[in-house]
Coordinates of C-alpha atoms and ligand atoms in Angstrom, one line a residue:
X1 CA 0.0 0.0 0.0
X2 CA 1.2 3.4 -0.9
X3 CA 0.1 6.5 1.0
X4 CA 0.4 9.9 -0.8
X5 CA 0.3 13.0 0.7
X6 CA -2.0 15.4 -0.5
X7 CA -1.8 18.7 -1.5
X8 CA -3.8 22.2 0.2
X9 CA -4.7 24.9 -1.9
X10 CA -3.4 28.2 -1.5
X11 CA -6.2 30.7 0.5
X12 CA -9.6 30.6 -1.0
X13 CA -12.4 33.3 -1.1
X14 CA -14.6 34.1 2.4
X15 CA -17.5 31.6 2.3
X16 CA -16.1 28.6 0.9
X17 CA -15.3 25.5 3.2
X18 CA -11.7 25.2 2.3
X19 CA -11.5 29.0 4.1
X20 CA -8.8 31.1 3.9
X21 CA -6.2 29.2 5.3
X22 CA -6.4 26.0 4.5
X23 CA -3.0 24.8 5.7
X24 CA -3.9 26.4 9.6
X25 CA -6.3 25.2 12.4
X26 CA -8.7 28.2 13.1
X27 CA -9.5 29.0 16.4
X28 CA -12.8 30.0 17.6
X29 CA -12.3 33.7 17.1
X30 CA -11.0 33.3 13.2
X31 CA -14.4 31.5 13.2
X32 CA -16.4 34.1 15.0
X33 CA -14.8 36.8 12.9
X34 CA -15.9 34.8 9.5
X35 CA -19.7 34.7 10.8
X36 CA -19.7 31.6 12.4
X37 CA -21.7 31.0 15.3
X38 CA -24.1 34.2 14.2
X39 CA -27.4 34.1 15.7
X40 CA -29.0 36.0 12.8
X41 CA -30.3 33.1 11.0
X42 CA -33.1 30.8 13.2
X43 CA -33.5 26.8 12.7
X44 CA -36.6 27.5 10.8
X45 CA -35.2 30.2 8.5
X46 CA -32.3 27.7 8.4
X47 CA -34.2 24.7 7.1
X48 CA -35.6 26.4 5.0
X49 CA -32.9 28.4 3.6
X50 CA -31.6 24.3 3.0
X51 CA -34.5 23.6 1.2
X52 CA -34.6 26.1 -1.3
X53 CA -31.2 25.4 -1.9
X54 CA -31.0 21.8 -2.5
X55 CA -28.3 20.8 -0.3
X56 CA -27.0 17.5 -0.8
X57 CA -25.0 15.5 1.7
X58 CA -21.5 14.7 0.5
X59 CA -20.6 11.5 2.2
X60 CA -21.8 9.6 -1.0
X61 CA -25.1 8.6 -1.4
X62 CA -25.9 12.3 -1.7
X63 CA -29.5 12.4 -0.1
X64 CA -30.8 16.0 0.2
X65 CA -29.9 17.6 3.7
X66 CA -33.1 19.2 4.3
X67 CA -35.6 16.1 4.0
X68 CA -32.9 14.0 6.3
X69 CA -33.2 16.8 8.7
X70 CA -37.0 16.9 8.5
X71 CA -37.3 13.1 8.7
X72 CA -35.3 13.2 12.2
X73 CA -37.0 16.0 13.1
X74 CA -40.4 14.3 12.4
X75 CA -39.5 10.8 13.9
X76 CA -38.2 12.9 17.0
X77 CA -41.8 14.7 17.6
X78 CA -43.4 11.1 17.9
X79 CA -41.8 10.2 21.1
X80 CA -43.4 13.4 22.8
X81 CA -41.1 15.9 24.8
X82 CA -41.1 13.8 27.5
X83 CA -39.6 11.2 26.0
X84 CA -36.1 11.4 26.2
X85 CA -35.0 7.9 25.0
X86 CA -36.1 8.8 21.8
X87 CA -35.2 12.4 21.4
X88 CA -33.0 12.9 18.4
X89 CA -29.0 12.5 18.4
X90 CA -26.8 13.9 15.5
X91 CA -23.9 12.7 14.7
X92 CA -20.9 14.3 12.9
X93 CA -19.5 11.4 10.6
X94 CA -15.7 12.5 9.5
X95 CA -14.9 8.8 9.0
X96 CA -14.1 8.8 5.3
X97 CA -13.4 5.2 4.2
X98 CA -12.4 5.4 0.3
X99 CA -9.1 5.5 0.4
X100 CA -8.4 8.4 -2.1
X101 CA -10.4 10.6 0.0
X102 CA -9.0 13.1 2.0
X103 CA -11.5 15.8 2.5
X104 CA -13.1 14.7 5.9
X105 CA -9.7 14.6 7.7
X106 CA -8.4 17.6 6.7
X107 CA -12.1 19.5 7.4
X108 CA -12.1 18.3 11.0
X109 CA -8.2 19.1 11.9
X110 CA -8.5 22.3 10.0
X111 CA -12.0 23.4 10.5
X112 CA -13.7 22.2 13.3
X113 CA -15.7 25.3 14.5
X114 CA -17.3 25.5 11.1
X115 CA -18.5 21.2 11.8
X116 CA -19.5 21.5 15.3
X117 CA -21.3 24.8 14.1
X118 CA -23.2 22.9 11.4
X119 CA -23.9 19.9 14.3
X120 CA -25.3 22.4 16.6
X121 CA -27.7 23.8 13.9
X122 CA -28.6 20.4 13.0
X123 CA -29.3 19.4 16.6
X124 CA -31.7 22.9 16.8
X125 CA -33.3 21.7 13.7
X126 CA -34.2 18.4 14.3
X127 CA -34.8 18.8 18.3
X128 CA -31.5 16.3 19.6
X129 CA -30.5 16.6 22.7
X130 CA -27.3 15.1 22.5
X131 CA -24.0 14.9 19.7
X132 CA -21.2 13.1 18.6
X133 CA -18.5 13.4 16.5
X134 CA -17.3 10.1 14.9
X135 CA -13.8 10.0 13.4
X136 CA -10.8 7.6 13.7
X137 CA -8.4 9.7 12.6
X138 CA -6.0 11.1 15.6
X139 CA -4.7 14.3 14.9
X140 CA -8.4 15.1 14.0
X141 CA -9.7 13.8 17.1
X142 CA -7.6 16.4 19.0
X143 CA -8.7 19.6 16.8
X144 CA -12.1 18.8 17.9
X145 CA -11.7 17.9 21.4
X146 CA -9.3 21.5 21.5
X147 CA -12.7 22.9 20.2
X148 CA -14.9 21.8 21.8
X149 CA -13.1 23.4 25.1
X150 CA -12.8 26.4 23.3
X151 CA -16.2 26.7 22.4
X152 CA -18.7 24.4 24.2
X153 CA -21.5 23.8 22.0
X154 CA -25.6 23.6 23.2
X155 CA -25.8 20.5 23.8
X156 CA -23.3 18.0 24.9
X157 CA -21.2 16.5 22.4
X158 CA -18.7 13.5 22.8
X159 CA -16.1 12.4 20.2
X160 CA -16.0 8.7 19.3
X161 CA -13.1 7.0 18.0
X162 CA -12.9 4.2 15.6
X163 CA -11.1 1.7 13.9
X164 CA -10.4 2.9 10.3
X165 CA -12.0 0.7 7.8
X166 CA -13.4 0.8 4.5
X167 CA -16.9 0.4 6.1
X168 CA -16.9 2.5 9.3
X169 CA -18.2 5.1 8.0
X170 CA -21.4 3.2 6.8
X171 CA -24.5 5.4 8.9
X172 CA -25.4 1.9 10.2
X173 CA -21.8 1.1 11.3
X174 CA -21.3 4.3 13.1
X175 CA -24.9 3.9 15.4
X176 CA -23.3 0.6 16.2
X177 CA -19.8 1.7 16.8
X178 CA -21.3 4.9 19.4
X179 CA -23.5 2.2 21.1
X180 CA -20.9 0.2 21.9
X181 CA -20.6 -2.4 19.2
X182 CA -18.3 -3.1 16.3
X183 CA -18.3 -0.5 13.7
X184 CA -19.9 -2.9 11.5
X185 CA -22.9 -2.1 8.7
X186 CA -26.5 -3.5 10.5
X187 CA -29.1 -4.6 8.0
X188 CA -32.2 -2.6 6.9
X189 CA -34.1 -1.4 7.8
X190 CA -34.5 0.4 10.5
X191 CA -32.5 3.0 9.6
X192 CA -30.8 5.7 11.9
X193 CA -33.3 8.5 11.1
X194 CA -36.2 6.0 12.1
X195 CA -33.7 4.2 15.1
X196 CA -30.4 5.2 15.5
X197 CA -28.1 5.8 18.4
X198 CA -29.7 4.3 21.7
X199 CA -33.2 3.5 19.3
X200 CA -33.3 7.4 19.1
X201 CA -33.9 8.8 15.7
X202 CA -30.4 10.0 15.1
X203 CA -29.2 11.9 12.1
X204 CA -25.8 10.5 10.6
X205 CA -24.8 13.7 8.6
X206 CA -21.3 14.0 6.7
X207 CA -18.9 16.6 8.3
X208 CA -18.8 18.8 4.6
X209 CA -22.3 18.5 4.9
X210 CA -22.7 20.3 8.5
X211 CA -20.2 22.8 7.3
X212 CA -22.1 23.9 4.6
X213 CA -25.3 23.8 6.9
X214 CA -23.1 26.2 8.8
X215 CA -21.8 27.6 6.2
X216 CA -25.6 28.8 4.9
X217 CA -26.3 29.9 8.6
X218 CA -23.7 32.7 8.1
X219 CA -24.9 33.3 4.5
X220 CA -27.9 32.7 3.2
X221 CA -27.5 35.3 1.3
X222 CA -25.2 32.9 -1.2
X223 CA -27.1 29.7 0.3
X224 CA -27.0 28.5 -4.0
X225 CA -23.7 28.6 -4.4
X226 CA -22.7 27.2 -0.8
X227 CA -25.2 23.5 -1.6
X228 CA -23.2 23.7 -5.4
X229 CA -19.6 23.6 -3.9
X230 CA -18.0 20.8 -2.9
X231 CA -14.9 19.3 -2.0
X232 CA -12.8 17.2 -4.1
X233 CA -9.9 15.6 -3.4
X234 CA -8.0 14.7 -6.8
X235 CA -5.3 11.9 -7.7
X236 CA -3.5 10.6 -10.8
X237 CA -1.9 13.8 -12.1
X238 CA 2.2 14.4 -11.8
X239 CA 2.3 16.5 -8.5
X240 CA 0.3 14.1 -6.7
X241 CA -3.2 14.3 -5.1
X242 CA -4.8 17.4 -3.9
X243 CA -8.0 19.2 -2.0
X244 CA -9.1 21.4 -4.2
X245 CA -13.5 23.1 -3.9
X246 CA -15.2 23.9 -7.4
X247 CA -18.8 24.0 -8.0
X248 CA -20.8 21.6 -9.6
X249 CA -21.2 21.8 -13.1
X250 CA -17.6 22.1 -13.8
X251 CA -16.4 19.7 -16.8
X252 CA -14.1 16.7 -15.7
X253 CA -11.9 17.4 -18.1
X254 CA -11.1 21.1 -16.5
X255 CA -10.3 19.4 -13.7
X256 CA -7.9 17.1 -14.9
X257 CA -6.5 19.9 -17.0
X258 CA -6.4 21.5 -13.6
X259 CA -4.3 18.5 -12.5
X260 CA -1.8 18.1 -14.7
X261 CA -3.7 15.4 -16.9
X262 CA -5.2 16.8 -19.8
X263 CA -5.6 13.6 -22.0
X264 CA -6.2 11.5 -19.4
X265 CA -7.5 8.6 -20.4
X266 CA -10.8 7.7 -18.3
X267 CA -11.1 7.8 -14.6
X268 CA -11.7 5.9 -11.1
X269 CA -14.6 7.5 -9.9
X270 CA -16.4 8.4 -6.4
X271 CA -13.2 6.9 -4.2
X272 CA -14.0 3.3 -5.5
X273 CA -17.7 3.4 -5.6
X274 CA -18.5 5.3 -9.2
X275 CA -16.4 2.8 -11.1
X276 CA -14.2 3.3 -14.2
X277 CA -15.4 5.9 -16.9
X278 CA -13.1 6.5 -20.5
X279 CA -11.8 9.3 -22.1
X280 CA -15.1 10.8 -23.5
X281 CA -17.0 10.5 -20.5
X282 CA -14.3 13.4 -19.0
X283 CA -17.2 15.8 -20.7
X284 CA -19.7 15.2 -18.0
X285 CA -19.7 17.7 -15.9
X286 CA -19.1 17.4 -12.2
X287 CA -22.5 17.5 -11.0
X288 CA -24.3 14.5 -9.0
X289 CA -27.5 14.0 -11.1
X290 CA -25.6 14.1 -14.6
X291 CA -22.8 11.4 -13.2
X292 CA -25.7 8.8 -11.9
X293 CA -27.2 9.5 -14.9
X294 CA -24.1 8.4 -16.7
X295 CA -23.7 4.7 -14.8
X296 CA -21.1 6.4 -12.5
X297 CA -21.0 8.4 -9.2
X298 CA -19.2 11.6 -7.8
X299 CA -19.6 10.2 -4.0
X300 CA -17.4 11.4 -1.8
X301 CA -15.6 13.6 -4.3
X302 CA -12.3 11.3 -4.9
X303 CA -11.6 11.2 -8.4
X304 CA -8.1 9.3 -9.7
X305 CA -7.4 10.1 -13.1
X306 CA -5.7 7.6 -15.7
X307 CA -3.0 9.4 -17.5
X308 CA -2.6 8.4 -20.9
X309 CA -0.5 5.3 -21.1
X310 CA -2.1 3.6 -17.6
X311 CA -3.9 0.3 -18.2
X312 CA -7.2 0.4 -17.0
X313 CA -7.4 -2.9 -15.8
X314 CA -4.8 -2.8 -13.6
X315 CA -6.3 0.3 -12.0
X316 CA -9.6 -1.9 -11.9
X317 CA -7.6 -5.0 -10.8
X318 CA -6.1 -2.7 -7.6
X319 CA -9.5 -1.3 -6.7
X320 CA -10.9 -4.9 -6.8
X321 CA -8.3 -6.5 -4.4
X322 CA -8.6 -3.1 -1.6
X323 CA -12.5 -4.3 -1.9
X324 CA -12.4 -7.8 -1.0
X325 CA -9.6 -6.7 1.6
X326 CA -11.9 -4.7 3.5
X327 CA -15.1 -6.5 3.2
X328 CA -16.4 -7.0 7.1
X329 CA -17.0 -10.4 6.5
X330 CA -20.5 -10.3 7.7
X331 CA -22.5 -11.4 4.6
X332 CA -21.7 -14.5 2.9
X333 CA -22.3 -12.9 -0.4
X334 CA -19.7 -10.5 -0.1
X335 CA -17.2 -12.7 1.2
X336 CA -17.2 -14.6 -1.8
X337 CA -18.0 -11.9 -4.3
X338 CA -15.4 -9.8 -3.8
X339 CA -13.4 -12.2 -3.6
X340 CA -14.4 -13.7 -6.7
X341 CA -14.0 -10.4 -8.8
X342 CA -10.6 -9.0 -7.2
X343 CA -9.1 -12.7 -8.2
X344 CA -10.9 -12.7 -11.4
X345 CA -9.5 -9.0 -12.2
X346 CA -5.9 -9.6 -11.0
X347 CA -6.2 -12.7 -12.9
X348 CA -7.0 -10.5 -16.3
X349 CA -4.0 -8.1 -15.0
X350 CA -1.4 -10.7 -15.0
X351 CA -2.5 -12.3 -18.0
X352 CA -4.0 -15.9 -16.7
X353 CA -7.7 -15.0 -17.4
X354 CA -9.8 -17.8 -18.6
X355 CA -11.8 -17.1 -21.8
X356 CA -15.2 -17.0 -20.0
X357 CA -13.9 -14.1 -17.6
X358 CA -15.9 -11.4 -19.3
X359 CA -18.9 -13.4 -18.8
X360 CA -18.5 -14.4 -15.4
X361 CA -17.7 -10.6 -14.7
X362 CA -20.8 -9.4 -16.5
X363 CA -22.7 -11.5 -14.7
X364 CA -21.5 -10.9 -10.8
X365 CA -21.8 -7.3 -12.1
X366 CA -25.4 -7.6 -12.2
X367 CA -26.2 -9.9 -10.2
X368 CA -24.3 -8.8 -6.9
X369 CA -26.0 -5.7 -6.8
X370 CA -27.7 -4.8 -3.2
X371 CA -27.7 -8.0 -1.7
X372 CA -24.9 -7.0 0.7
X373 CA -25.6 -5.5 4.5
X374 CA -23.9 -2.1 3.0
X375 CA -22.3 -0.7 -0.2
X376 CA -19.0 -2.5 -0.6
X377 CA -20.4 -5.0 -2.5
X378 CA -22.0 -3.0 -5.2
X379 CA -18.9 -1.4 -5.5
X380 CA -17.3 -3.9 -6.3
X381 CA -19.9 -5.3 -8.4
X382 CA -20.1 -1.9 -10.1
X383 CA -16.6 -1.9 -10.8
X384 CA -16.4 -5.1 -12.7
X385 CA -19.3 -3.7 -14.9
X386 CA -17.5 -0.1 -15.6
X387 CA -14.2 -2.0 -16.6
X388 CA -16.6 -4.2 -18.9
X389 CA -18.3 -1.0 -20.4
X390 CA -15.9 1.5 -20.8
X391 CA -12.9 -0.3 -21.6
X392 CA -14.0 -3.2 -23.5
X393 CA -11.2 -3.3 -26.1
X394 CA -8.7 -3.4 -23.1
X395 CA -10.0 -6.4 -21.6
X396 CA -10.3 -8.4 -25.0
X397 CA -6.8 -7.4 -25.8
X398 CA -5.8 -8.7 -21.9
X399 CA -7.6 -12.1 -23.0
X400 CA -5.5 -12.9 -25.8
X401 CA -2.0 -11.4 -24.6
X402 CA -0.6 -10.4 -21.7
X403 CA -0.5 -6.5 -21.2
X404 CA 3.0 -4.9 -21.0
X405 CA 1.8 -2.0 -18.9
X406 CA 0.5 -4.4 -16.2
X407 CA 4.0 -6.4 -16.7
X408 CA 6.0 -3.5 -16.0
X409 CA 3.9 -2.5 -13.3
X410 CA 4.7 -2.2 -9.4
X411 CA 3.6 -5.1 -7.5
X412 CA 0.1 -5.1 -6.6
X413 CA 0.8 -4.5 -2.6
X414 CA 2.6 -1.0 -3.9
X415 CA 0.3 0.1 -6.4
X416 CA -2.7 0.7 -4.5
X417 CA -3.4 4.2 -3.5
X418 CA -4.3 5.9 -0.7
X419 CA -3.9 9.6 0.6
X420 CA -3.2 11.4 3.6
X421 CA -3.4 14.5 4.9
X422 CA -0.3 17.2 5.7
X423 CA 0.0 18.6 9.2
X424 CA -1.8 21.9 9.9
X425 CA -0.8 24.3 11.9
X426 CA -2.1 24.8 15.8
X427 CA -4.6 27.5 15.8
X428 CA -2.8 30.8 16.4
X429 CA -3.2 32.0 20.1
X430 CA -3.4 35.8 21.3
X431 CA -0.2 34.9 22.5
X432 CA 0.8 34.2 18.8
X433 CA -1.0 36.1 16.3
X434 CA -2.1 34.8 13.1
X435 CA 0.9 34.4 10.8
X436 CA 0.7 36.4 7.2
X437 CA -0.4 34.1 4.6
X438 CA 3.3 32.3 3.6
X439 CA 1.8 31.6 0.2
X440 CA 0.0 33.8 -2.7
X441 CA -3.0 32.0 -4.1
X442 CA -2.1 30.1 -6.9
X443 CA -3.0 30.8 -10.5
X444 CA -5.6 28.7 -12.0
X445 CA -4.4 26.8 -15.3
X446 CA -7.8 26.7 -16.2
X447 CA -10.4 29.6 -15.8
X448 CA -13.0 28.1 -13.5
X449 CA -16.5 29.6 -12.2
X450 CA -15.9 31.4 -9.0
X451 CA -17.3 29.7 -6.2
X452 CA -19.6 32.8 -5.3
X453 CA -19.9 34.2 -8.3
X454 CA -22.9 36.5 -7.9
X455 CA -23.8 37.7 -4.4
X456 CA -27.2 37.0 -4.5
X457 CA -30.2 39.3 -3.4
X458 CA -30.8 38.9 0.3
X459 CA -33.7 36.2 0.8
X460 CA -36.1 37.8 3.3
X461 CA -39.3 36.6 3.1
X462 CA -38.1 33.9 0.7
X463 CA -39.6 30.5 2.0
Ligands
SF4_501 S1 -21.7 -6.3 2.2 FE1 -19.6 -6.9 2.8 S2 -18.7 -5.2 3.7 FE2 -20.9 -4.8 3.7 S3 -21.6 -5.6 5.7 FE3 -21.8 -7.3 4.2 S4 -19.8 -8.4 4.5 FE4 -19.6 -6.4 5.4

């Protein structure tokens, strides 16, 4: 396994979650000072504000924010006020699991005001009377706990460490995990909105998504453009992977212009979960609906790029064998599936495939689909299909002779990617002011849409 280090962005415009210094923890003051934890905006305004906007959550699955919120909310008001077992719980989830994903980690160690801002608002929305904050990553774990001294939130709020696995992060996994459990995906449902933490109805909201929730609270004035940002964390290109924030809409193809990889040839989608996609599919545009829409997923925001000359199947054949590494075991099914399709795909890579391996791999494809406890086993199955789709002539041509580019390739242990994240610096104290930026903002190789690119009208009396 080979671990990258990604890459921050130079200071980005007021009002986008990367912030203005991306590479420093902000203290509770730089957060005050930005608008955070404003009072201006109420938890019905709020929701509403979410609404209107179309805020979608952007741990994966991409369900909108405002009718997960409502759904808590409403499952909440059935156990009466007097009922505090069920009362609501929110939970901040920063436990990103695809291994090309960075964003998560680096928004709780650099960030964590604007997250536990966004859980607070949440709680006020949907009535919880109690938080967490799930993570398993260390450094992270100590930015919020220094936060949450610094600035004790409404309601009590404890962090909760995990093991960090490809499924930990699963909403099921992390109710299980805070109640004691194994941070292991349950079946459904119930599902944590109807019975979460402690049988409460508990919302299991992505940490990007809270910070834009926050984020909206400070602004609704530019509530559109803060729902059509988002986070990406991108790998593949010559300088290594990076955390970049561009709005939806925004062709792939700019962005792996952006990155160094202008002729890419096709991409690994979603962290692992959107699958492979060829060359011409780079004129999608970065935008949820359009890439479902496509066969392929933007998820969590990881995209790895193939530059021109990289062999698909290996990429598939990598992807495959992290799967069926991390599958929790639990289901029968995806014990043997993803086992079935990482040795089927390593098999193609090295050159031993059978001649009925594009069958068997069209058919696990389709047939594998949802009947695991969680999501790795769709992407997995997903992944066989993509390879199958977009890059049929490479898998013929692996059939009938093995594939120099997979020959000359690292071994498999040191070819799988996945990224950290750099050090930030401590919060500046009073003691030690706020350092001048050490870096001017980058030039852009490609003109992109400005995050905020119109301050919109203000929205009183907007619904
Ligand atoms: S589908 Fe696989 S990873 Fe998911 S719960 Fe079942 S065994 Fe675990």
């Amino acid at each position: 396994m080979t671990t990258t280090t990604i890459r921050l962005p130079a200071a980005q415009p007021p009002g986008t979650v990367l912030g203005t210094a991306p590479d420093t923890g902000e203290s509770a003051d730089a957060y005050r000072a930005t608008g955070g934890y404003g009072t201006a905006t109420g938890s019905g305004e709020l929701l509403a504000h979410l609404a209107a906007s179309g805020l979608r959550g952007r741990g994966g699955a991409g369900f909108p924010a405002a009718v997960k919120l409502r759904s808590v909310r409403d499952n909440g008001d059935r156990g009466g006020p007097d009922d505090l077992g069920g009362r609501p719980v929110v939970v901040a989830n920063g436990e990103e699991g695809e291994p090309g994903s960075a964003k998560d980690r680096w928004l709780l160690r650099a960030r964590p005001h604007l997250v536990l801002d966004g859980l607070a608002r949440a709680a006020a929305i949907t009535g919880a009377v109690r938080g967490f904050v799930y993570l398993s990553d260390p450094a992270a774990g100590a930015s919020v706990r220094r936060a949450l001294a610094e600035h004790p939130p409404p309601l009590p709020v404890e962090v909760v460490e995990t093991d960090h696995t490809y499924v930990a992060g699963e909403e099921t996994a992390v109710v299980r995990r805070i109640d004691g459990g194994p941070a292991l995906p349950a079946a459904k449902p119930p599902r944590p909105f109807e019975q979460g933490v402690g049988g409460a109805p508990t919302l299991v909201a992505n940490v990007e998504t809270l910070a834009r929730i926050a984020l909206t609270a400070a602004r609704p004035d530019l509530r559109l453009d803060i729902a059509r940002g988002t986070l990406v964390t991108l790998s593949g290109g010559p300088a290594g992977p990076v955390l970049t924030e561009v709005p939806y809409g925004i062709p792939l193809r700019a962005l792996a212009s952006r990155h160094g990889v202008p002729d890419a040839a096709g991409a690994l989608m979603g962290g692992l979960f959107g699958g492979l996609v060829d060359a011409r599919a780079l004129d999608l545009p970065l935008e949820p609906g359009a890439l479902t829409a496509a066969g392929t997923a933007l998820g969590c925001g990881a995209i790895r790029f193939l530059a021109p000359g990289a062999c698909p199947v290996t990429c598939a054949a990598d992807a495959a064998a992290h799967l069926a590494a991390e599958s929790a075991r639990q289901c029968g099914v995806c014990v043997s599936g993803t086992s079935a399709i990482g040795d089927t795909l390593s098999a193609l890579a090295a050159g031993t495939a059978g001649p009925d391996t594009a069958d068997r791999l069209d058919r696990w494809s389709r047939g594998l689909r949802g009947r695991g406890a969680c999501g790795l086993l769709d992407a997995a199955a997903g992944l066989a299909g993509s390879l199958l789709r977009a890059f049929p002539g490479h898998v013929r041509s692996h059939l009938a002779a093995p594939c120099p580019v997979c020959a000359a390739a690292a071994p498999a242990e040191g070819r799988r990617l996945t990224v950290s994240v750099p050090e930030v610096a401590d919060p500046p104290t009073a003691a030690s002011p706020a350092p001048l930026p050490a870096r001017p903002p980058a030039p852009l190789p490609v003109p992109l849409p400005s995050p905020l690119p119109v301050p919109l009208p203000a929205l009183k009396g907007t619904p």
